[in-house]
Short mmCIF file of N, CA and C and ligand atoms in Angstrom, two decimals:
data_model
loop_
_atom_site.label_atom_id
_atom_site.label_comp_id
_atom_site.label_asym_id
_atom_site.label_seq_id
_atom_site.Cartn_x
_atom_site.Cartn_y
_atom_site.Cartn_z
N MET C 1 7.70 13.72 8.09
CA MET C 1 6.48 13.27 7.83
C MET C 1 6.59 12.95 6.71
N PRO C 2 6.42 11.63 6.60
CA PRO C 2 6.41 10.40 5.37
C PRO C 2 5.84 11.04 3.65
N LYS C 3 5.96 11.47 2.73
CA LYS C 3 5.39 11.86 2.00
C LYS C 3 5.01 9.73 0.65
N ILE C 4 4.32 10.07 0.41
CA ILE C 4 3.78 8.90 -0.02
C ILE C 4 2.70 9.52 -1.62
N THR C 5 3.86 8.67 -3.42
CA THR C 5 2.43 8.88 -4.07
C THR C 5 1.98 7.64 -4.57
N PHE C 6 0.69 8.00 -5.10
CA PHE C 6 -0.65 6.84 -5.40
C PHE C 6 -0.15 6.76 -6.69
N LYS C 7 0.15 5.91 -7.78
CA LYS C 7 0.61 5.66 -9.41
C LYS C 7 -1.23 4.68 -9.91
N ASP C 8 -1.89 4.67 -10.94
CA ASP C 8 -2.46 3.55 -11.39
C ASP C 8 -2.21 2.73 -11.99
N LYS C 9 -3.13 2.02 -12.03
CA LYS C 9 -2.94 1.06 -13.76
C LYS C 9 -2.15 1.05 -14.16
N GLN C 10 -1.90 2.93 -15.03
CA GLN C 10 -0.76 2.68 -16.01
C GLN C 10 0.28 3.14 -15.81
N GLY C 11 0.35 3.49 -13.96
CA GLY C 11 2.16 4.20 -13.58
C GLY C 11 1.64 5.94 -13.70
N SER C 12 0.72 5.82 -14.19
CA SER C 12 0.34 8.33 -13.80
C SER C 12 0.43 8.03 -12.34
N ILE C 13 0.49 9.48 -12.46
CA ILE C 13 0.70 9.99 -10.16
C ILE C 13 -1.12 10.09 -10.18
N ILE C 14 -1.32 9.34 -9.43
CA ILE C 14 -3.11 9.83 -9.57
C ILE C 14 -2.88 11.15 -7.96
N GLU C 15 -1.20 10.82 -7.27
CA GLU C 15 -1.74 12.53 -5.67
C GLU C 15 -0.37 11.65 -5.28
N THR C 16 0.12 12.91 -4.44
CA THR C 16 1.76 12.35 -3.74
C THR C 16 0.34 13.05 -2.06
N VAL C 17 1.37 12.28 -0.85
CA VAL C 17 -0.01 12.72 0.26
C VAL C 17 1.19 12.93 1.10
N ASP C 18 0.92 13.84 2.09
CA ASP C 18 1.76 13.33 3.50
C ASP C 18 1.18 13.39 4.05
N VAL C 19 1.28 12.44 4.93
CA VAL C 19 1.10 11.22 6.14
C VAL C 19 1.69 11.46 7.62
N PRO C 20 1.41 11.80 8.69
CA PRO C 20 2.17 11.29 9.98
C PRO C 20 2.74 9.88 10.38
N ALA C 21 3.87 10.04 9.98
CA ALA C 21 4.98 8.45 10.58
C ALA C 21 3.84 7.64 11.09
N ASP C 22 3.98 6.02 11.52
CA ASP C 22 3.12 5.19 11.71
C ASP C 22 1.83 5.53 11.07
N THR C 23 1.30 5.96 9.73
CA THR C 23 0.42 5.35 8.92
C THR C 23 0.80 4.69 8.36
N SER C 24 -0.86 3.50 8.18
CA SER C 24 -0.17 2.67 6.61
C SER C 24 -0.47 3.43 5.43
N VAL C 25 -0.28 2.60 4.43
CA VAL C 25 -0.70 2.65 3.23
C VAL C 25 -1.95 3.14 3.10
N MET C 26 -2.89 2.22 3.28
CA MET C 26 -4.60 1.75 3.10
C MET C 26 -4.86 3.17 4.12
N GLU C 27 -4.16 3.45 4.88
CA GLU C 27 -4.85 5.13 5.81
C GLU C 27 -4.55 6.56 5.00
N ALA C 28 -3.28 6.37 4.09
CA ALA C 28 -3.01 7.21 3.41
C ALA C 28 -4.03 7.37 2.46
N ALA C 29 -4.52 6.17 1.87
CA ALA C 29 -5.25 6.56 0.83
C ALA C 29 -6.49 6.71 1.00
N ARG C 30 -6.89 6.77 1.88
CA ARG C 30 -8.31 6.57 2.79
C ARG C 30 -8.57 7.89 3.27
N PHE C 31 -7.79 7.80 3.92
CA PHE C 31 -7.87 9.11 5.04
C PHE C 31 -6.64 10.35 4.56
N HIS C 32 -5.53 10.27 4.10
CA HIS C 32 -5.09 11.74 4.01
C HIS C 32 -5.44 12.09 2.39
N SER C 33 -6.22 12.07 2.01
CA SER C 33 -5.88 11.65 0.06
C SER C 33 -6.61 13.70 0.34
N SER C 34 -6.51 13.67 -0.14
CA SER C 34 -7.03 15.48 -1.14
C SER C 34 -8.59 15.09 -1.86
N LYS C 35 -8.27 14.02 -2.27
CA LYS C 35 -9.44 13.42 -3.23
C LYS C 35 -10.29 12.81 -2.55
N GLN C 36 -11.88 11.96 -2.36
CA GLN C 36 -12.35 11.67 -1.51
C GLN C 36 -10.77 10.65 -0.62
N TYR C 37 -11.05 9.81 -1.20
CA TYR C 37 -10.04 8.33 -1.24
C TYR C 37 -9.50 8.18 -2.58
N ILE C 38 -8.28 7.74 -2.40
CA ILE C 38 -7.57 6.98 -3.44
C ILE C 38 -8.28 5.85 -4.25
N PRO C 39 -8.56 5.95 -5.76
CA PRO C 39 -9.48 5.21 -6.06
C PRO C 39 -9.04 3.23 -6.16
N GLY C 40 -9.46 2.62 -5.92
CA GLY C 40 -8.96 1.49 -5.92
C GLY C 40 -8.02 0.68 -4.39
N ILE C 41 -8.51 1.53 -3.57
CA ILE C 41 -8.32 1.45 -1.94
C ILE C 41 -9.80 1.77 -1.61
N GLU C 42 -10.33 -0.30 -1.81
CA GLU C 42 -11.24 0.10 -0.82
C GLU C 42 -11.26 0.23 0.42
N ALA C 43 -10.23 -0.90 1.48
CA ALA C 43 -9.98 -0.74 2.31
C ALA C 43 -10.88 -1.80 3.18
N VAL C 44 -12.24 -2.47 2.78
CA VAL C 44 -13.70 -3.38 2.86
C VAL C 44 -13.27 -3.43 4.89
N CYS C 45 -11.93 -4.50 5.24
CA CYS C 45 -12.16 -4.58 6.62
C CYS C 45 -11.60 -3.44 7.49
N GLY C 46 -10.97 -2.51 6.96
CA GLY C 46 -11.61 -1.28 8.24
C GLY C 46 -9.17 -1.76 8.18
N GLY C 47 -8.51 -2.51 7.89
CA GLY C 47 -7.14 -2.61 8.45
C GLY C 47 -7.15 -3.55 9.01
N SER C 48 -8.03 -5.17 9.00
CA SER C 48 -7.61 -6.39 9.48
C SER C 48 -6.91 -6.48 9.04
N ALA C 49 -6.62 -6.57 8.09
CA ALA C 49 -5.96 -8.30 6.88
C ALA C 49 -6.36 -9.26 6.89
N ILE C 50 -7.76 -8.45 5.99
CA ILE C 50 -8.22 -10.59 5.48
C ILE C 50 -9.58 -9.80 4.26
N CYS C 51 -9.14 -8.43 3.96
CA CYS C 51 -10.39 -8.74 2.73
C CYS C 51 -9.33 -8.23 1.54
N GLY C 52 -8.00 -7.83 1.50
CA GLY C 52 -7.84 -7.77 0.30
C GLY C 52 -8.14 -6.84 -0.62
N THR C 53 -8.46 -5.95 -0.12
CA THR C 53 -9.48 -3.65 -0.78
C THR C 53 -8.31 -3.49 -1.02
N CYS C 54 -7.10 -3.50 -0.61
CA CYS C 54 -6.22 -2.29 -0.41
C CYS C 54 -5.11 -2.89 -0.46
N HIS C 55 -4.95 -4.01 -1.76
CA HIS C 55 -3.51 -3.89 -2.46
C HIS C 55 -2.68 -2.91 -3.40
N VAL C 56 -1.61 -3.57 -2.96
CA VAL C 56 -1.06 -2.29 -3.60
C VAL C 56 0.64 -2.99 -4.50
N TYR C 57 0.46 -2.16 -5.52
CA TYR C 57 2.53 -3.04 -5.64
C TYR C 57 3.43 -1.98 -4.92
N VAL C 58 4.34 -2.46 -4.57
CA VAL C 58 5.30 -1.74 -4.14
C VAL C 58 6.06 -1.66 -5.09
N ASP C 59 6.94 -0.01 -4.96
CA ASP C 59 7.81 -0.34 -6.33
C ASP C 59 8.82 -0.65 -5.40
N ASP C 60 9.55 -1.73 -6.75
CA ASP C 60 11.52 -1.90 -6.20
C ASP C 60 11.89 -1.47 -5.60
N ALA C 61 12.90 0.18 -5.80
CA ALA C 61 13.02 0.83 -5.20
C ALA C 61 12.96 0.55 -3.39
N TRP C 62 11.46 0.44 -2.63
CA TRP C 62 11.21 0.79 -2.15
C TRP C 62 10.75 -1.21 -0.96
N ILE C 63 10.63 -1.53 -1.82
CA ILE C 63 10.39 -2.94 -1.67
C ILE C 63 10.60 -3.74 -0.10
N ASN C 64 11.72 -3.31 -0.28
CA ASN C 64 13.21 -4.08 0.54
C ASN C 64 13.21 -2.85 1.64
N LYS C 65 12.88 -2.01 0.98
CA LYS C 65 13.04 -0.27 2.66
C LYS C 65 12.00 -1.02 3.40
N ILE C 66 10.95 -1.79 3.55
CA ILE C 66 10.12 -1.38 3.89
C ILE C 66 9.70 -3.02 5.17
N GLU C 67 8.58 -3.59 5.97
CA GLU C 67 8.98 -4.11 6.74
C GLU C 67 8.14 -5.09 5.66
N PRO C 68 9.20 -6.50 6.04
CA PRO C 68 8.48 -7.27 5.09
C PRO C 68 7.23 -8.16 5.84
N VAL C 69 6.31 -9.13 4.90
CA VAL C 69 5.62 -9.73 4.59
C VAL C 69 5.44 -10.68 6.73
N ASP C 70 5.08 -11.02 6.79
CA ASP C 70 4.69 -11.70 8.70
C ASP C 70 4.02 -12.38 7.39
N GLU C 71 5.44 -14.18 7.66
CA GLU C 71 4.80 -15.25 6.81
C GLU C 71 4.21 -15.89 7.98
N ASN C 72 4.03 -15.80 8.91
CA ASN C 72 2.95 -16.41 10.29
C ASN C 72 1.78 -15.68 10.02
N GLY C 73 1.57 -14.35 9.66
CA GLY C 73 0.07 -14.04 9.71
C GLY C 73 -0.86 -13.76 8.10
N PRO C 74 -1.86 -13.22 8.77
CA PRO C 74 -2.89 -12.45 7.85
C PRO C 74 -2.81 -12.36 6.50
N GLU C 75 -1.46 -11.87 6.49
CA GLU C 75 -1.83 -10.72 4.82
C GLU C 75 -0.50 -11.58 4.44
N ARG C 76 -0.55 -13.03 4.61
CA ARG C 76 0.08 -13.91 4.03
C ARG C 76 -0.67 -14.69 2.86
N THR C 77 -1.77 -14.99 3.80
CA THR C 77 -3.10 -15.68 3.33
C THR C 77 -3.92 -14.76 2.69
N VAL C 78 -4.03 -13.91 2.72
CA VAL C 78 -5.01 -12.74 2.37
C VAL C 78 -3.82 -12.39 0.23
N LEU C 79 -3.49 -12.34 0.51
CA LEU C 79 -2.34 -11.55 -0.55
C LEU C 79 -2.27 -13.62 -2.18
N GLU C 80 -2.29 -14.51 -0.99
CA GLU C 80 -2.84 -15.92 -1.93
C GLU C 80 -3.48 -14.56 -2.64
N TYR C 81 -5.09 -14.91 -2.42
CA TYR C 81 -5.79 -14.48 -3.28
C TYR C 81 -6.18 -13.73 -4.05
N VAL C 82 -6.19 -12.01 -3.48
CA VAL C 82 -5.77 -10.65 -4.09
C VAL C 82 -5.74 -11.35 -5.49
N GLU C 83 -6.55 -10.72 -6.62
CA GLU C 83 -6.24 -10.44 -7.93
C GLU C 83 -5.14 -10.07 -8.67
N LYS C 84 -4.30 -10.65 -9.31
CA LYS C 84 -3.40 -9.69 -10.14
C LYS C 84 -1.60 -9.63 -9.67
N TYR C 85 -1.39 -10.36 -8.75
CA TYR C 85 -0.52 -10.65 -6.94
C TYR C 85 0.65 -10.65 -7.58
N ASN C 86 1.25 -10.17 -6.93
CA ASN C 86 2.66 -10.09 -7.61
C ASN C 86 3.11 -10.81 -6.72
N GLU C 87 4.31 -11.31 -6.59
CA GLU C 87 5.37 -12.36 -6.21
C GLU C 87 6.32 -11.17 -5.36
N THR C 88 6.48 -10.60 -6.03
CA THR C 88 7.17 -8.90 -5.67
C THR C 88 7.41 -7.53 -4.90
N LYS C 89 6.35 -7.84 -5.16
CA LYS C 89 5.35 -6.53 -5.41
C LYS C 89 4.81 -6.11 -4.77
N SER C 90 3.43 -7.00 -4.31
CA SER C 90 2.31 -7.23 -3.80
C SER C 90 2.54 -7.09 -2.50
N ARG C 91 1.53 -6.35 -2.01
CA ARG C 91 1.29 -5.77 -0.48
C ARG C 91 0.20 -5.43 0.06
N CYS C 92 -0.44 -5.68 1.49
CA CYS C 92 -1.79 -5.54 1.70
C CYS C 92 -1.76 -4.23 2.52
N GLY C 93 -1.94 -3.28 2.28
CA GLY C 93 -1.55 -1.40 2.31
C GLY C 93 -1.85 -1.27 3.73
N CYS C 94 -2.99 -2.06 3.96
CA CYS C 94 -2.46 -1.82 5.81
C CYS C 94 -2.08 -2.04 6.38
N GLN C 95 -0.51 -3.35 5.84
CA GLN C 95 -0.15 -4.26 7.09
C GLN C 95 1.03 -3.15 6.40
N VAL C 96 1.16 -1.80 5.43
CA VAL C 96 2.80 -0.95 5.63
C VAL C 96 2.42 -0.55 5.93
N ILE C 97 3.59 -0.07 7.19
CA ILE C 97 3.49 1.38 7.85
C ILE C 97 4.95 2.02 7.74
N LEU C 98 3.85 3.26 7.65
CA LEU C 98 5.05 3.77 7.17
C LEU C 98 5.92 5.50 8.28
N HIS C 99 7.09 5.08 7.38
CA HIS C 99 8.00 6.00 8.99
C HIS C 99 8.62 6.89 8.18
N ASP C 100 9.71 8.22 8.84
CA ASP C 100 10.12 9.24 9.11
C ASP C 100 10.49 8.98 7.28
N GLU C 101 11.86 6.98 7.48
CA GLU C 101 12.79 6.35 6.42
C GLU C 101 11.38 6.31 5.27
N HIS C 102 10.94 6.78 5.45
CA HIS C 102 9.95 5.81 3.75
C HIS C 102 9.43 7.57 2.79
N ASP C 103 10.01 8.62 3.00
CA ASP C 103 9.53 9.72 2.25
C ASP C 103 10.02 9.92 1.61
N GLY C 104 8.51 9.23 0.41
CA GLY C 104 9.19 9.58 -0.99
C GLY C 104 8.65 7.88 -1.64
N ILE C 105 8.13 7.02 -0.33
CA ILE C 105 7.81 6.14 -1.29
C ILE C 105 6.72 6.20 -2.22
N GLU C 106 6.62 4.55 -3.46
CA GLU C 106 6.11 4.74 -5.04
C GLU C 106 5.55 4.29 -4.18
N VAL C 107 3.77 3.88 -4.17
CA VAL C 107 3.01 2.28 -4.48
C VAL C 107 2.33 2.48 -5.87
N GLN C 108 1.76 1.29 -6.48
CA GLN C 108 0.84 1.66 -7.59
C GLN C 108 -0.61 1.07 -6.84
N ILE C 109 -1.29 1.17 -7.64
CA ILE C 109 -3.08 -0.15 -7.95
C ILE C 109 -2.55 -1.18 -9.27
N PRO C 110 -2.94 -2.17 -8.56
CA PRO C 110 -2.79 -3.32 -9.50
C PRO C 110 -3.94 -3.13 -10.42
FE1 FES P 1 -8.40 -5.56 4.46
FE2 FES P 1 -6.09 -4.29 3.82
S1 FES P 1 -7.54 -2.80 4.44
S2 FES P 1 -7.07 -6.45 3.45
#
């Protein structure tokens, strides 16, 4: 059961959330937080990789441990249009699936 820590724009911890394996970062923020949801993760398209409102920065220590962006998929296109895009850290949270080996991952709201 991976744990994911969400940080705000300043880098302060918002919450650490336990989620079942195979949960996306977006689902962790929207459905597993003890708050109503993690602020800044709107997920307007519901996880279809077309809105970019689940944009997160994945911590440097974790970015190479998650499944990379599908260069031919919709996430790559969406990331080109998100505000505050960061070439090395930006991901659509709905496209990052957490498995047990991701226990301890940290993401930041851009
Ligand atoms: Fe819309 Fe992730 S929820 S792109």
